Coordinates of N, CA and C in Angstrom, one line a residue:
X459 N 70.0 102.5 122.4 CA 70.9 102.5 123.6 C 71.9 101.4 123.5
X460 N 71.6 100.1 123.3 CA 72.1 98.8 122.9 C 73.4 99.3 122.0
X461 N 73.1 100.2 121.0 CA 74.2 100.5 119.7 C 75.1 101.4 120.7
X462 N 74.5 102.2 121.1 CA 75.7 103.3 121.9 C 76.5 102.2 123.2
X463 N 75.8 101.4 123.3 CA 76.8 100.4 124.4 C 77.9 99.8 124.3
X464 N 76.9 98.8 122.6 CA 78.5 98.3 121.8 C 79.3 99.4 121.8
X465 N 79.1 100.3 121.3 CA 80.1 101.3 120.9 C 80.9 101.8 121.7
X466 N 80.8 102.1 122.8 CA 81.2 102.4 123.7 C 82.0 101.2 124.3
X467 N 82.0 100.1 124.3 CA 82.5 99.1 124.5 C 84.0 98.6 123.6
X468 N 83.4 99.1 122.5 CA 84.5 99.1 121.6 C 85.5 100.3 121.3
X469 N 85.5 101.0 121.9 CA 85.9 102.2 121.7 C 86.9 102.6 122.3
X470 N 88.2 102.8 121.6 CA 89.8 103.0 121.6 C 90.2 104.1 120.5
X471 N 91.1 104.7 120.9 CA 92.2 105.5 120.6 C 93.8 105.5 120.7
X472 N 94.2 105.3 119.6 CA 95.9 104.9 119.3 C 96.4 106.4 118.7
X473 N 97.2 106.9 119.7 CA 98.0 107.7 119.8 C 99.5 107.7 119.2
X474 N 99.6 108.4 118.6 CA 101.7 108.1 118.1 C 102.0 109.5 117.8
X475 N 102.8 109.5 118.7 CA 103.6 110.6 118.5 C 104.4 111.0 117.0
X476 N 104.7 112.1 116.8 CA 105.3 112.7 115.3 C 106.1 112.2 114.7
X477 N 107.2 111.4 115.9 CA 108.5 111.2 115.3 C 108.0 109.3 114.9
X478 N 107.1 108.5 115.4 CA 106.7 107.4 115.7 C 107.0 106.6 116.5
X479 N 107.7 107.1 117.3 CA 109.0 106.4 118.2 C 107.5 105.6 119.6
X480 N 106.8 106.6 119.9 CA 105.8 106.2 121.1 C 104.2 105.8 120.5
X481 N 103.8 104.8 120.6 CA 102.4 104.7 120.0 C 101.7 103.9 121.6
X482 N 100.3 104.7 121.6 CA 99.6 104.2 123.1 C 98.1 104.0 122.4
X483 N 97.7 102.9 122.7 CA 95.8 102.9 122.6 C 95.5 102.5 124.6
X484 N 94.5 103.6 123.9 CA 93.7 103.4 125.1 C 92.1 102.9 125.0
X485 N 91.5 102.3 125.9 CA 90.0 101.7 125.4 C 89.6 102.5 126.1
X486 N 88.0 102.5 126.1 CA 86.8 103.7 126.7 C 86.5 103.8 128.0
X487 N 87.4 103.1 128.6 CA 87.6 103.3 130.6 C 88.9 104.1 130.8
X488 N 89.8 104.6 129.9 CA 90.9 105.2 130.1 C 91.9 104.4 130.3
X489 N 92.1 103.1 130.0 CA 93.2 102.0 130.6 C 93.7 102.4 129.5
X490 N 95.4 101.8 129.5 CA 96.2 101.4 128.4 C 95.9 100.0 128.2
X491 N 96.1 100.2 126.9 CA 96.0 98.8 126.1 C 96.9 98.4 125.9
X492 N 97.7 99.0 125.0 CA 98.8 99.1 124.4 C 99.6 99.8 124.7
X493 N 101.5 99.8 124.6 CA 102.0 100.6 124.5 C 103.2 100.1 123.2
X494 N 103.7 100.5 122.6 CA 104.6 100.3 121.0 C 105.6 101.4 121.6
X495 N 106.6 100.6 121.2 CA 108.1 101.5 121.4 C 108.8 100.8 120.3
X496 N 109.1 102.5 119.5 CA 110.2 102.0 118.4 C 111.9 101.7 119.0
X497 N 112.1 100.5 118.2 CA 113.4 100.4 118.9 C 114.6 101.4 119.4
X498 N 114.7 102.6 118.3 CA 115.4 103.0 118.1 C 115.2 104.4 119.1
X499 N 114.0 104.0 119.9 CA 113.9 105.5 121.0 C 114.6 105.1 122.2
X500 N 115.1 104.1 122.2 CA 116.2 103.7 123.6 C 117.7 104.9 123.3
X501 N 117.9 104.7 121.9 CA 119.1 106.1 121.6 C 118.6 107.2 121.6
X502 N 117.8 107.7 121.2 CA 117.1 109.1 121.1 C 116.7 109.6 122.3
X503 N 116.3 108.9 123.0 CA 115.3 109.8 124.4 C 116.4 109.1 125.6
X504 N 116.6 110.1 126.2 CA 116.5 109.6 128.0 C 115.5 109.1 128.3
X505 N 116.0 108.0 129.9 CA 114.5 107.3 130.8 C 113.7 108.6 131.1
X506 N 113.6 110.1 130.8 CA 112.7 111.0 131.8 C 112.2 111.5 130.4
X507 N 113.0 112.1 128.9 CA 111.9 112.0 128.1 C 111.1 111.0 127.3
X508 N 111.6 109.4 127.5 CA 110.5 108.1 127.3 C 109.8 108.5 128.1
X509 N 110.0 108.8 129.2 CA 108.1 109.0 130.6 C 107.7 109.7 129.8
X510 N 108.6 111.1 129.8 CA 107.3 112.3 129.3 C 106.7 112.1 128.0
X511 N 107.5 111.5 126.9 CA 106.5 111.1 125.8 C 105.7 109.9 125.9
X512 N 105.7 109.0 126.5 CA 104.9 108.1 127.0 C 103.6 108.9 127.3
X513 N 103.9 109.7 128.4 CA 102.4 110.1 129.5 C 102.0 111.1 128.7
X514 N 102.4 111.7 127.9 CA 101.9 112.6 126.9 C 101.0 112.0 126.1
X515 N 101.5 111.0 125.4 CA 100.6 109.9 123.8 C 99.5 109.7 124.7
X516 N 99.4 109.1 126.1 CA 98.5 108.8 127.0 C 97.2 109.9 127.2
X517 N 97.8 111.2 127.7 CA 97.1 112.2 127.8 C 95.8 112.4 125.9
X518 N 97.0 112.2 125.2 CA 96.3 112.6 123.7 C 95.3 111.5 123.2
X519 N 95.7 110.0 123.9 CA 94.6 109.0 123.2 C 93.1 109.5 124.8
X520 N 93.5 110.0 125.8 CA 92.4 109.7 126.8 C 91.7 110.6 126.5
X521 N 92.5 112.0 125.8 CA 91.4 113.0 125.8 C 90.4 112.4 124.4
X522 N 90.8 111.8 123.4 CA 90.4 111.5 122.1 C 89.3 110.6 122.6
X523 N 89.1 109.9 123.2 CA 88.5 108.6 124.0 C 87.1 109.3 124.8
X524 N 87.7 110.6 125.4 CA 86.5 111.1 126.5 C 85.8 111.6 126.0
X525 N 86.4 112.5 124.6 CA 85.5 113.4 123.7 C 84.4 112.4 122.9
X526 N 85.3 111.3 122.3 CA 84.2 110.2 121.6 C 83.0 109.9 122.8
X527 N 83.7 109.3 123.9 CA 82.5 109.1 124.8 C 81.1 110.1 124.9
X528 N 81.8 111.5 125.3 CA 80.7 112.3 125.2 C 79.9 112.5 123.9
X529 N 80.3 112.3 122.3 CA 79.9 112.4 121.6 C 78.7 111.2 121.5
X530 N 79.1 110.3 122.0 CA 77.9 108.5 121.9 C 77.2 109.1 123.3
X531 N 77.5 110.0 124.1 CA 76.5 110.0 125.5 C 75.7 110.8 125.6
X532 N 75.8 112.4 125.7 CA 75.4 113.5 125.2 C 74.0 113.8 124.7
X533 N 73.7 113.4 123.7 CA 72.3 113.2 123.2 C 71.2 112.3 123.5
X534 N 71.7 111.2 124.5 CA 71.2 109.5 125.3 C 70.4 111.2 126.8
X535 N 71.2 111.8 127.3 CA 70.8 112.5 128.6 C 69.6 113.5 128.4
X536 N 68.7 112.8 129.1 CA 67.3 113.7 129.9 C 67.8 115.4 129.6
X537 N 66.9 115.8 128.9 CA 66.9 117.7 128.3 C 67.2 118.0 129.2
X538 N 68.3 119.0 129.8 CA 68.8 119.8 130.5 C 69.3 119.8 131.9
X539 N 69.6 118.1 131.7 CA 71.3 117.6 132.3 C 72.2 117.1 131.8
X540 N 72.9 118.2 132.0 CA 74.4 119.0 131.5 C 75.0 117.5 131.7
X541 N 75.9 117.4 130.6 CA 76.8 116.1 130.2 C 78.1 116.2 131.6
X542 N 78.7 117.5 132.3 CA 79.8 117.4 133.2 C 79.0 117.5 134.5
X543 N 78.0 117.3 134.6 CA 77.0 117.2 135.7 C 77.2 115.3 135.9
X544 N 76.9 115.0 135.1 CA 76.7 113.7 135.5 C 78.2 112.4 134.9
X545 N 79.3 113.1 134.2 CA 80.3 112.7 133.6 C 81.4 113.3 134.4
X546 N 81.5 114.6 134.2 CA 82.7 115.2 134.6 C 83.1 114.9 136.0
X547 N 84.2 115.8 135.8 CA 84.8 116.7 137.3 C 84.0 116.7 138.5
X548 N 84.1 115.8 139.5 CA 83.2 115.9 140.6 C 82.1 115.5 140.3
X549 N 81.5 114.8 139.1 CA 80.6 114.4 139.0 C 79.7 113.1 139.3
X550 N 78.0 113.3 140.1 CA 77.4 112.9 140.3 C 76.0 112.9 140.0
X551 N 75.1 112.7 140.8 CA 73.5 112.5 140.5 C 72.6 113.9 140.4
X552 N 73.6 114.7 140.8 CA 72.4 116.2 141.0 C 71.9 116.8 139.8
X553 N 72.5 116.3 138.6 CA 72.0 117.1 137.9 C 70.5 116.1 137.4
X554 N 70.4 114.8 137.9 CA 69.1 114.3 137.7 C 68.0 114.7 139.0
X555 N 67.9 115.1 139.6 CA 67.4 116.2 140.7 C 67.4 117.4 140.8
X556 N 66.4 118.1 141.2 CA 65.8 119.3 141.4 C 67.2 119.5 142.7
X557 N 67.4 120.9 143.1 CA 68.0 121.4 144.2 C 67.0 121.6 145.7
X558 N 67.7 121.6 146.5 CA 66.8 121.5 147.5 C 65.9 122.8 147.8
X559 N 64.8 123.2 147.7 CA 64.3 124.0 148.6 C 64.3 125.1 149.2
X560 N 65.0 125.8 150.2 CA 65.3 126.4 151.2 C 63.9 126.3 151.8
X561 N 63.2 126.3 153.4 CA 62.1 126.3 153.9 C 61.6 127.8 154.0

């Protein structure tokens, strides 16, 4: 557990786009770490496609980062609660609990 912690701790993804002009790392909380701009994208792009390739490199290092996460988390979780039960989308504690009852 200790090893999946470091790991997770250390864990980043650097993103660059095709042309190289945008490079983004992100660490294992989803923050930006970094952002690299080639000089030469101030001629090439307008201010609204630097956003959009910005938030794009962003989108490609976070998903790259979530997926590793799940890969180091996944196998650590009690048999038969679901990794987006307790990670994902709206996620909380139910999947470490039984459902209620009805009387």
């Amino acid at each position: 557990m200790r090893d999946v912690y470091e790991q997770l701790n250390e864990l980043s993804h650097a993103a660059r786009s095709a042309d190289g002009m945008v490079t983004v790392i992100v660490d294992s909380r989803g923050q930006v770490r970094s952002l690299a701009l080639d000089p030469r994208v101030y001629r090439k792009l307008s201010p609204s496609e630097l956003a959009d390739a910005i938030m794009h490199q962003v989108g490609v290092a976070m998903r790259e980062v979530s997926a590793r996460t799940r890969e180091l988390v996944e196998p650590m979780l009690p048999e038969g609660v679901p990794y987006d039960d307790v990670f994902g989308t709206g996620a909380g504690l139910k999947g470490f609990f039984p459902s209620p009852q009805e009387p």
